[in-house]
Short mmCIF file of C-alpha atoms and ligand atoms in Angstrom, two decimals:
data_model
loop_
_atom_site.label_atom_id
_atom_site.label_comp_id
_atom_site.label_asym_id
_atom_site.label_seq_id
_atom_site.Cartn_x
_atom_site.Cartn_y
_atom_site.Cartn_z
CA MET P 1 -15.90 4.43 -27.01
CA THR P 2 -14.81 7.82 -24.72
CA ALA P 3 -12.23 7.36 -22.10
CA GLY P 4 -14.01 7.33 -19.12
CA ALA P 5 -17.74 7.13 -20.24
CA PRO P 6 -20.21 5.12 -18.50
CA VAL P 7 -20.46 1.51 -19.71
CA ALA P 8 -23.48 -0.52 -19.32
CA PRO P 9 -22.70 -3.25 -16.61
CA ARG P 10 -23.17 -7.19 -17.20
CA PRO P 11 -26.63 -7.85 -16.16
CA PHE P 12 -27.04 -9.40 -12.47
CA ALA P 13 -30.43 -10.34 -11.01
CA ASP P 14 -31.08 -8.51 -7.99
CA PRO P 15 -27.75 -7.05 -7.31
CA GLY P 16 -29.32 -6.73 -3.17
CA THR P 17 -28.68 -10.39 -2.99
CA TRP P 18 -24.83 -10.45 -4.22
CA LEU P 19 -23.41 -11.11 -0.69
CA ALA P 20 -25.57 -14.53 -0.44
CA ARG P 21 -24.45 -15.67 -3.75
CA ALA P 22 -20.79 -14.56 -3.49
CA ALA P 23 -20.32 -16.11 0.17
CA ALA P 24 -22.19 -19.59 -1.67
CA ALA P 25 -19.29 -19.50 -4.06
CA THR P 26 -16.14 -17.75 -2.11
CA PRO P 27 -14.99 -17.79 1.36
CA GLY P 28 -16.21 -14.92 2.82
CA GLY P 29 -17.83 -13.99 -0.46
CA VAL P 30 -14.69 -12.00 -1.15
CA HIS P 31 -11.65 -12.73 -3.06
CA SER P 32 -9.41 -10.63 -0.65
CA PRO P 33 -10.05 -10.87 3.17
CA VAL P 34 -10.29 -7.18 4.03
CA ARG P 35 -12.95 -6.43 1.67
CA ALA P 36 -15.14 -8.66 3.65
CA PHE P 37 -15.65 -5.58 6.19
CA ARG P 38 -15.54 -7.91 9.10
CA ALA P 39 -13.40 -5.54 11.56
CA VAL P 40 -16.11 -2.64 11.09
CA GLY P 41 -18.87 -4.80 11.70
CA VAL P 42 -21.20 -3.95 8.86
CA GLU P 43 -21.71 -5.69 5.27
CA PRO P 44 -19.49 -5.35 2.89
CA LEU P 45 -19.89 -2.83 -0.21
CA ALA P 46 -19.95 -4.36 -3.87
CA ILE P 47 -18.99 -1.57 -6.46
CA ALA P 48 -20.39 -0.82 -9.80
CA SER P 49 -18.26 1.98 -10.77
CA GLY P 50 -15.76 4.66 -9.49
CA HIS P 51 -14.70 8.14 -11.51
CA GLY P 52 -12.34 10.59 -9.28
CA ALA P 53 -12.66 10.14 -5.77
CA ARG P 54 -16.27 8.84 -6.05
CA LEU P 55 -17.40 5.32 -5.64
CA ARG P 56 -20.91 3.99 -6.62
CA ASP P 57 -22.04 0.75 -5.27
CA VAL P 58 -24.12 -1.51 -6.90
CA GLN P 59 -27.52 -0.55 -4.90
CA GLY P 60 -26.49 3.10 -6.60
CA ARG P 61 -25.07 4.85 -3.54
CA GLU P 62 -22.36 6.98 -3.81
CA TYR P 63 -19.26 7.43 -1.24
CA ILE P 64 -16.50 9.47 -1.22
CA ASP P 65 -13.50 7.01 -1.30
CA TRP P 66 -10.62 6.96 0.94
CA ILE P 67 -9.53 3.24 0.04
CA GLY P 68 -8.12 4.16 -3.36
CA ALA P 69 -8.23 0.85 -4.38
CA TRP P 70 -5.62 0.28 -1.64
CA GLY P 71 -3.25 2.68 -2.98
CA PRO P 72 -3.19 2.39 -6.92
CA ALA P 73 -5.84 5.07 -7.71
CA LEU P 74 -3.62 8.13 -6.86
CA LEU P 75 -4.69 9.84 -10.21
CA GLY P 76 -8.52 8.88 -8.98
CA HIS P 77 -10.53 6.46 -10.31
CA ALA P 78 -11.26 6.29 -14.30
CA HIS P 79 -8.48 8.65 -14.72
CA PRO P 80 -9.11 9.87 -18.48
CA GLY P 81 -5.39 9.47 -19.72
CA THR P 82 -5.12 6.20 -17.97
CA VAL P 83 -8.53 4.26 -19.24
CA ALA P 84 -7.43 5.94 -22.96
CA ALA P 85 -4.22 4.47 -22.89
CA VAL P 86 -5.11 1.00 -21.74
CA GLN P 87 -8.06 0.78 -24.56
CA GLU P 88 -5.53 1.92 -27.14
CA ALA P 89 -3.34 -0.92 -25.53
CA ALA P 90 -5.94 -3.44 -25.92
CA ALA P 91 -6.84 -2.83 -29.27
CA ARG P 92 -3.28 -3.88 -30.33
CA GLY P 93 -3.96 -7.03 -28.61
CA LEU P 94 -3.82 -7.84 -24.86
CA LEU P 95 -0.85 -9.96 -24.11
CA PHE P 96 2.21 -11.69 -26.20
CA GLY P 97 4.55 -12.84 -23.79
CA LEU P 98 7.34 -11.70 -25.41
CA ALA P 99 9.38 -8.26 -25.01
CA ALA P 100 7.61 -4.99 -26.22
CA LEU P 101 8.77 -1.30 -26.57
CA PRO P 102 6.55 0.37 -24.01
CA GLU P 103 8.00 -1.60 -20.94
CA ILE P 104 11.45 -0.41 -21.85
CA GLU P 105 10.48 3.21 -21.37
CA LEU P 106 8.74 2.42 -18.36
CA ALA P 107 11.61 0.57 -17.05
CA GLU P 108 13.90 3.36 -17.95
CA ARG P 109 11.93 5.87 -16.14
CA LEU P 110 11.27 4.12 -13.15
CA VAL P 111 15.13 3.63 -12.83
CA ALA P 112 15.74 7.19 -13.39
CA ARG P 113 13.85 8.12 -10.41
CA THR P 114 14.22 5.23 -7.95
CA PRO P 115 17.12 5.82 -5.52
CA GLY P 116 19.25 2.43 -5.32
CA CYS P 117 17.59 1.05 -8.59
CA GLU P 118 20.04 0.67 -11.44
CA MET P 119 18.20 -2.14 -13.12
CA ILE P 120 14.67 -3.43 -12.59
CA ARG P 121 12.03 -6.36 -13.46
CA PHE P 122 8.34 -6.49 -13.86
CA ALA P 123 6.15 -8.70 -12.27
CA VAL P 124 2.57 -8.60 -11.60
CA THR P 125 1.52 -8.60 -7.60
CA GLY P 126 3.52 -6.91 -4.63
CA THR P 127 3.91 -10.37 -3.43
CA GLU P 128 6.07 -11.50 -6.13
CA ALA P 129 8.14 -8.57 -6.10
CA THR P 130 9.19 -8.95 -2.56
CA ALA P 131 9.12 -13.00 -2.48
CA SER P 132 11.76 -12.54 -5.55
CA ALA P 133 13.75 -9.79 -3.93
CA VAL P 134 14.14 -11.56 -0.69
CA ARG P 135 15.34 -14.99 -3.06
CA LEU P 136 17.78 -12.59 -4.76
CA ALA P 137 19.27 -11.22 -1.22
CA ARG P 138 19.70 -14.72 -0.14
CA ALA P 139 21.15 -16.01 -3.22
CA ALA P 140 23.57 -13.11 -3.01
CA THR P 141 24.50 -13.42 0.40
CA GLY P 142 24.40 -17.14 0.75
CA ARG P 143 22.13 -16.69 3.99
CA ALA P 144 18.94 -17.79 5.15
CA HIS P 145 17.38 -15.38 7.43
CA ILE P 146 15.30 -12.44 6.76
CA ILE P 147 14.57 -9.68 9.44
CA LYS P 148 11.26 -8.01 9.22
CA PHE P 149 9.18 -5.68 11.26
CA ALA P 150 5.99 -6.45 13.18
CA GLY P 151 2.94 -4.86 11.53
CA CYS P 152 4.90 -4.45 8.25
CA TYR P 153 2.94 -6.54 5.26
CA HIS P 154 5.12 -7.84 2.33
CA GLY P 155 2.51 -9.72 0.32
CA HIS P 156 1.24 -13.60 1.38
CA ALA P 157 4.47 -15.27 0.65
CA ASP P 158 4.84 -17.93 3.36
CA GLY P 159 7.87 -16.05 4.78
CA PHE P 160 6.34 -12.86 5.12
CA LEU P 161 3.02 -14.23 7.14
CA ILE P 162 4.80 -13.75 10.55
CA ARG P 163 3.21 -10.94 12.91
CA ALA P 164 1.99 -9.34 9.20
CA GLY P 165 -0.14 -6.36 9.08
CA SER P 166 -2.73 -5.54 6.65
CA GLY P 167 -5.44 -7.97 6.25
CA ALA P 168 -3.61 -10.75 7.84
CA ALA P 169 -3.71 -8.30 11.10
CA THR P 170 -7.26 -7.35 10.23
CA CYS P 171 -8.48 -10.88 10.19
CA GLY P 172 -6.45 -11.75 13.48
CA VAL P 173 -4.03 -14.22 11.42
CA PRO P 174 -0.68 -12.52 11.57
CA ASP P 175 1.02 -15.90 11.60
CA SER P 176 -1.00 -18.13 9.15
CA PRO P 177 -1.52 -21.94 9.63
CA GLY P 178 0.15 -23.61 6.62
CA VAL P 179 3.40 -21.67 7.20
CA THR P 180 5.93 -24.33 8.46
CA ALA P 181 7.70 -24.06 11.34
CA ALA P 182 10.99 -24.27 9.18
CA THR P 183 9.75 -21.48 6.94
CA ALA P 184 8.89 -19.50 9.83
CA GLY P 185 12.05 -20.06 11.63
CA GLU P 186 13.98 -18.42 8.74
CA THR P 187 12.07 -14.99 9.64
CA MET P 188 12.95 -12.73 12.53
CA VAL P 189 10.57 -10.13 13.32
CA ALA P 190 11.84 -6.95 15.20
CA ARG P 191 9.82 -3.92 16.37
CA TYR P 192 9.50 -0.93 13.80
CA ASN P 193 11.39 1.84 15.13
CA ASP P 194 13.32 0.39 17.12
CA LEU P 195 17.18 -0.06 16.54
CA ASP P 196 17.81 -2.17 19.68
CA ASP P 197 15.46 -5.10 18.46
CA VAL P 198 17.33 -5.23 15.30
CA ALA P 199 20.38 -5.49 17.11
CA ARG P 200 18.97 -8.26 18.84
CA CYS P 201 18.23 -9.97 15.82
CA PHE P 202 21.37 -9.65 14.11
CA ARG P 203 23.11 -11.15 17.75
CA ASP P 204 20.29 -14.01 17.54
CA ALA P 205 21.26 -14.66 13.92
CA GLY P 206 24.54 -15.06 14.29
CA GLY P 207 25.75 -14.01 11.03
CA SER P 208 23.09 -15.46 8.77
CA VAL P 209 21.04 -12.60 8.05
CA ALA P 210 20.40 -12.43 4.26
CA ALA P 211 18.32 -8.98 4.13
CA ILE P 212 16.32 -6.46 6.19
CA ILE P 213 13.27 -5.92 4.46
CA VAL P 214 11.36 -2.87 5.77
CA GLU P 215 8.11 -0.79 4.64
CA PRO P 216 9.95 2.85 4.73
CA VAL P 217 7.14 4.59 5.64
CA ALA P 218 5.20 1.29 7.27
CA GLY P 219 1.52 1.63 5.68
CA ASN P 220 -0.09 -1.95 6.53
CA MET P 221 -0.42 -1.19 10.66
CA GLY P 222 -2.08 2.23 9.58
CA CYS P 223 0.32 4.99 8.91
CA VAL P 224 3.47 4.57 10.98
CA PRO P 225 6.29 6.78 9.62
CA PRO P 226 9.95 6.06 10.20
CA GLU P 227 11.24 7.81 13.24
CA PRO P 228 14.59 10.39 12.28
CA GLY P 229 17.34 7.53 12.10
CA PHE P 230 15.68 4.33 11.78
CA LEU P 231 16.06 3.94 8.38
CA ALA P 232 19.97 5.31 8.73
CA GLY P 233 20.14 2.60 11.28
CA LEU P 234 19.27 -0.06 9.07
CA ARG P 235 21.65 0.78 6.34
CA ALA P 236 24.30 0.91 8.79
CA TRP P 237 23.43 -2.69 9.83
CA CYS P 238 23.31 -4.05 6.42
CA ASP P 239 26.87 -1.89 5.58
CA GLU P 240 28.18 -3.92 8.66
CA SER P 241 26.82 -7.31 8.13
CA GLY P 242 26.70 -7.46 4.35
CA ALA P 243 22.79 -8.28 4.34
CA CYS P 244 20.68 -6.56 1.69
CA LEU P 245 18.53 -3.50 2.61
CA ILE P 246 14.92 -4.03 0.99
CA PHE P 247 12.94 -1.33 0.73
CA ASP P 248 9.25 -2.65 0.23
CA GLU P 249 8.19 0.68 -1.76
CA VAL P 250 4.69 -1.17 -2.82
CA MET P 251 2.82 1.12 -0.98
CA THR P 252 4.88 3.98 -0.96
CA GLY P 253 6.60 4.17 -4.48
CA LEU P 254 5.50 7.29 -6.53
CA ARG P 255 2.95 8.40 -3.48
CA VAL P 256 5.12 9.60 -0.74
CA GLY P 257 7.13 11.60 -3.30
CA PRO P 258 8.36 11.72 -6.84
CA ARG P 259 11.35 9.44 -5.94
CA GLY P 260 9.42 7.08 -3.17
CA ALA P 261 10.45 6.96 0.23
CA ALA P 262 14.14 6.22 -0.30
CA GLY P 263 14.01 9.92 -1.88
CA ARG P 264 11.82 11.82 0.70
CA TYR P 265 14.17 10.06 3.40
CA GLY P 266 17.79 10.14 1.41
CA ILE P 267 18.14 6.57 2.04
CA THR P 268 19.48 4.16 -0.68
CA PRO P 269 18.45 0.50 -0.17
CA ASP P 270 20.28 -2.42 -2.40
CA LEU P 271 16.83 -3.45 -3.60
CA VAL P 272 13.48 -2.33 -3.94
CA THR P 273 10.15 -3.26 -4.74
CA LEU P 274 7.39 -1.31 -6.43
CA GLY P 275 3.82 -2.07 -7.28
CA LYS P 276 0.20 -0.50 -6.77
CA VAL P 277 0.63 3.16 -8.27
CA ILE P 278 3.22 2.06 -11.09
CA GLY P 279 0.33 0.23 -12.52
CA GLY P 280 -2.09 3.03 -12.58
CA GLY P 281 -4.83 0.06 -11.00
CA MET P 282 -3.56 -2.64 -13.43
CA PRO P 283 -1.49 -5.52 -12.28
CA LEU P 284 1.88 -4.51 -12.03
CA SER P 285 4.78 -4.92 -9.63
CA ALA P 286 8.79 -4.33 -10.02
CA PHE P 287 11.76 -5.20 -8.39
CA GLY P 288 15.05 -3.41 -8.81
CA GLY P 289 18.18 -2.57 -7.42
CA ARG P 290 21.76 -2.28 -7.57
CA ALA P 291 23.17 -3.83 -11.09
CA ASP P 292 25.57 -6.49 -9.60
CA LEU P 293 22.51 -7.53 -7.69
CA MET P 294 20.28 -7.44 -10.55
CA ARG P 295 22.41 -9.04 -12.92
CA ARG P 296 22.16 -12.53 -10.82
CA MET P 297 18.87 -12.86 -12.05
CA ALA P 298 18.23 -15.58 -14.79
CA PRO P 299 18.70 -15.38 -17.65
CA GLU P 300 21.78 -13.37 -17.03
CA GLY P 301 22.40 -14.88 -13.64
CA LEU P 302 21.08 -18.38 -11.86
CA VAL P 303 18.29 -16.69 -9.65
CA TYR P 304 14.83 -17.83 -11.14
CA GLN P 305 11.80 -15.70 -11.35
CA ALA P 306 9.27 -15.47 -14.61
CA GLY P 307 5.93 -14.52 -15.25
CA THR P 308 3.39 -14.94 -18.21
CA PHE P 309 1.90 -11.99 -17.19
CA ALA P 310 4.79 -9.96 -16.49
CA ALA P 311 4.67 -6.35 -17.69
CA HIS P 312 1.28 -6.75 -19.28
CA PRO P 313 0.85 -4.65 -22.09
CA LEU P 314 -1.94 -2.74 -20.40
CA ALA P 315 -0.57 -2.44 -16.99
CA VAL P 316 2.81 -0.81 -18.61
CA ALA P 317 0.34 1.39 -20.85
CA ALA P 318 -1.62 2.24 -17.29
CA GLY P 319 1.93 2.88 -15.52
CA LEU P 320 3.11 5.20 -18.65
CA ALA P 321 -0.01 6.97 -18.67
CA THR P 322 0.33 7.60 -14.74
CA LEU P 323 3.98 8.76 -14.97
CA ASP P 324 3.02 11.46 -17.79
CA ALA P 325 0.17 12.74 -15.49
CA LEU P 326 2.99 13.03 -12.83
CA ASP P 327 5.67 14.48 -15.11
CA ALA P 328 3.18 17.03 -16.54
CA ASP P 329 2.54 18.31 -13.26
CA PRO P 330 5.64 19.72 -11.12
CA ASP P 331 3.28 20.55 -8.20
CA PHE P 332 1.46 17.27 -7.95
CA HIS P 333 3.15 15.98 -4.80
CA ASP P 334 3.20 19.41 -3.12
CA ARG P 335 -0.43 19.75 -3.75
CA LEU P 336 -1.29 16.36 -2.04
CA GLU P 337 1.25 17.31 0.79
CA GLN P 338 -0.81 20.57 1.55
CA HIS P 339 -4.37 19.02 1.52
CA GLY P 340 -3.15 16.01 3.55
CA ALA P 341 -1.61 18.49 5.89
CA ALA P 342 -5.09 20.48 6.12
CA LEU P 343 -7.03 17.26 6.47
CA ALA P 344 -4.76 15.68 9.32
CA SER P 345 -4.77 19.18 11.59
CA GLU P 346 -8.55 19.69 10.93
CA LEU P 347 -9.54 16.03 12.05
CA GLU P 348 -7.01 16.20 15.28
CA ALA P 349 -8.56 19.48 16.07
CA MET P 350 -12.10 18.20 16.05
CA GLY P 351 -10.70 15.74 18.46
CA ARG P 352 -8.89 17.58 20.66
CA ARG P 353 -12.43 20.10 20.61
CA ARG P 354 -14.34 16.80 22.14
CA GLY P 355 -11.73 15.43 24.20
CA ILE P 356 -11.31 12.36 21.97
CA PRO P 357 -8.08 11.01 21.55
CA LEU P 358 -7.75 11.19 17.83
CA ARG P 359 -4.25 11.07 16.49
CA VAL P 360 -3.81 11.50 12.54
CA GLN P 361 -0.90 9.94 11.45
CA ARG P 362 0.52 11.34 7.69
CA VAL P 363 3.08 10.85 5.32
CA ALA P 364 1.83 12.81 2.15
CA SER P 365 -0.95 11.36 0.89
CA LEU P 366 -1.53 8.09 3.32
CA TRP P 367 -3.10 8.83 6.36
CA THR P 368 -4.49 7.17 9.48
CA ALA P 369 -6.96 8.31 12.23
CA PHE P 370 -5.67 6.29 15.23
CA PHE P 371 -7.83 6.51 18.35
CA SER P 372 -4.54 7.01 20.71
CA ALA P 373 -3.59 9.05 23.40
CA GLY P 374 0.01 8.67 22.62
CA PRO P 375 1.99 8.61 19.11
CA VAL P 376 2.06 5.62 17.61
CA ARG P 377 5.52 4.28 16.83
CA SER P 378 5.07 0.70 16.24
CA TRP P 379 2.55 -2.50 15.93
CA ASP P 380 2.58 -2.62 20.19
CA ASP P 381 0.90 1.07 19.81
CA VAL P 382 -1.06 0.22 17.16
CA ALA P 383 -2.44 -3.03 18.77
CA ALA P 384 -3.41 -0.88 21.88
CA ALA P 385 -5.12 1.77 19.85
CA ASP P 386 -9.11 1.66 20.19
CA SER P 387 -9.92 -0.41 17.56
CA ALA P 388 -13.67 -0.39 18.83
CA CYS P 389 -13.97 3.30 18.54
CA TYR P 390 -12.25 3.31 14.91
CA ALA P 391 -15.19 0.73 13.95
CA ARG P 392 -17.64 2.94 15.46
CA PHE P 393 -16.15 6.08 13.68
CA PHE P 394 -15.95 3.85 10.43
CA ARG P 395 -19.67 3.38 10.80
CA ALA P 396 -20.52 7.00 11.16
CA MET P 397 -18.76 8.23 8.37
CA LEU P 398 -20.14 5.46 5.96
CA ARG P 399 -23.88 6.66 7.25
CA GLN P 400 -22.83 9.88 5.69
CA GLY P 401 -21.05 8.26 2.25
CA ILE P 402 -17.57 8.47 3.40
CA LEU P 403 -16.00 5.50 3.02
CA LEU P 404 -12.93 4.96 5.32
CA PRO P 405 -10.70 1.79 5.33
CA PRO P 406 -12.67 -0.75 6.77
CA SER P 407 -9.90 -1.72 9.22
CA PRO P 408 -7.73 0.15 11.77
CA TYR P 409 -4.76 -1.25 10.31
CA GLU P 410 -4.96 0.26 6.68
CA CYS P 411 -4.13 3.79 5.72
CA ALA P 412 -6.64 6.12 4.20
CA PHE P 413 -5.14 7.05 0.48
CA LEU P 414 -5.72 10.79 -0.61
CA SER P 415 -5.73 11.28 -4.43
CA ALA P 416 -5.19 13.64 -6.74
CA ALA P 417 -9.03 13.68 -7.38
CA HIS P 418 -10.16 14.76 -3.63
CA GLY P 419 -11.00 18.10 -4.36
CA GLU P 420 -12.18 21.09 -1.96
CA ALA P 421 -15.73 19.41 -2.27
CA GLU P 422 -14.50 15.96 -0.86
CA LEU P 423 -12.24 17.24 1.67
CA ARG P 424 -14.99 19.50 3.00
CA LEU P 425 -17.81 16.87 2.85
CA THR P 426 -15.32 14.55 4.48
CA LEU P 427 -14.55 16.99 7.31
CA GLY P 428 -18.14 17.67 7.70
CA ALA P 429 -19.14 14.23 8.11
CA ALA P 430 -16.04 13.67 10.75
CA GLU P 431 -17.26 16.74 12.69
CA ARG P 432 -20.55 14.94 12.76
CA ALA P 433 -19.27 11.46 13.48
CA LEU P 434 -16.89 12.69 16.23
CA GLU P 435 -19.87 14.39 18.20
CA GLU P 436 -21.63 10.92 18.14
CA LEU P 437 -18.67 9.33 19.40
CA ALA P 438 -18.21 12.08 22.17
CA ALA P 439 -22.04 11.68 23.37
N1 PMP J 501 4.06 -4.76 -0.01
C1 PMP J 501 3.35 -3.95 0.74
C2 PMP J 501 4.24 -2.62 1.35
C3 PMP J 501 2.26 -3.71 0.33
O1 PMP J 501 1.37 -2.73 0.76
C4 PMP J 501 1.51 -4.87 -0.36
C5 PMP J 501 -0.04 -4.99 -0.84
N2 PMP J 501 -0.95 -4.13 0.41
C6 PMP J 501 2.09 -5.87 -0.84
C7 PMP J 501 3.56 -5.88 -0.67
C8 PMP J 501 1.67 -7.03 -1.62
O2 PMP J 501 1.05 -6.55 -2.99
P1 PMP J 501 0.34 -7.16 -3.67
O3 PMP J 501 -1.10 -7.30 -3.03
O4 PMP J 501 0.08 -6.47 -5.05
O5 PMP J 501 0.52 -8.45 -3.80
#
């Protein structure tokens, strides 16, 4: 089999009926809530295949994809090097549950390029990585409270589902039922980009803050960049209080620059979590940090964390292929930066010409179209943006074959596979969609 060659799909009687069958078997018909498209008022898509920046749904319609698998698809879909690496690894056996050589290389290469990460441990999902990092921070400090930011999302562990972004915000359940009051009480919530609010949390906690966990570029309430001084201020608070600074780089790692957000902004965390891109589309996450902290993990220390599927050989193979592709192309991130900048400025200019308050916020290849007159600096601003207008924009784009994130609270993801044609088609469709909005 050639890497990336089409493979005959498993037969499914009458694909047009997929949603009814799915909804009978699964809540909402989907296995992750945002896939249901409820925030944009259209039926969800079921995808048959994807190549480069294009997806094909089960009815055979093609789309230019801006969802990018919610982040992992930095190289585009079915990237030949990644697919070949996974196929080769699969042929050697899927899973052994013991150490292997490729995971050592991947660990070394990630440690070498991730600021603050002297040692690393692989897991499977971002949810596990953040939960483990917080457990480690609590163990190291002997304290209970964590500070998170409204609109940030760190996976679906109980303690993070407090004013959470991403699908939780999209579905109107940022504080999920089922999280006990005791657990919720250990999570303090501050406003993003607001150091005074962080000071308030430290005052209220009275010396019991184990960690600040932050998306160094918020991507789960749409793209909200850190303002100058914000991350440095968090670093200073942690230095002064002895709390751990955890950068959740599950979305930003390898994406906002070769050394992630920590490298881009020059702030070094105590612990970092990675996911998405590091597995090249396969399930792989990691947490890492200062060696003295990481050595507290079992079996060297007493903090427990484990996984049947941790450092899965296929995921490690895809991760190595992804790093190979990035390392083979020194201009990789600069090119994405340029494409992203051009796209964002053209879109904003289109909005201005029509008197539509369209604000495109972007960091590298992460971007969001907010229908907001002013800058979007925190969840309060995100919530005040016009989500109904976003839904209309989404639908007008979808009709033209452009698939934006089906939620005003999710980033769009530019990939290396979005070439001139995809950018031109997206801008052309946006011109017509905005015209429709203005009418
Ligand atoms: N942290 C961040 C910053 C994320 O964006 C996500 C997923 N969107 C997670 C954690 C959770 O990762 P996963 O979905 O792999 O559990």
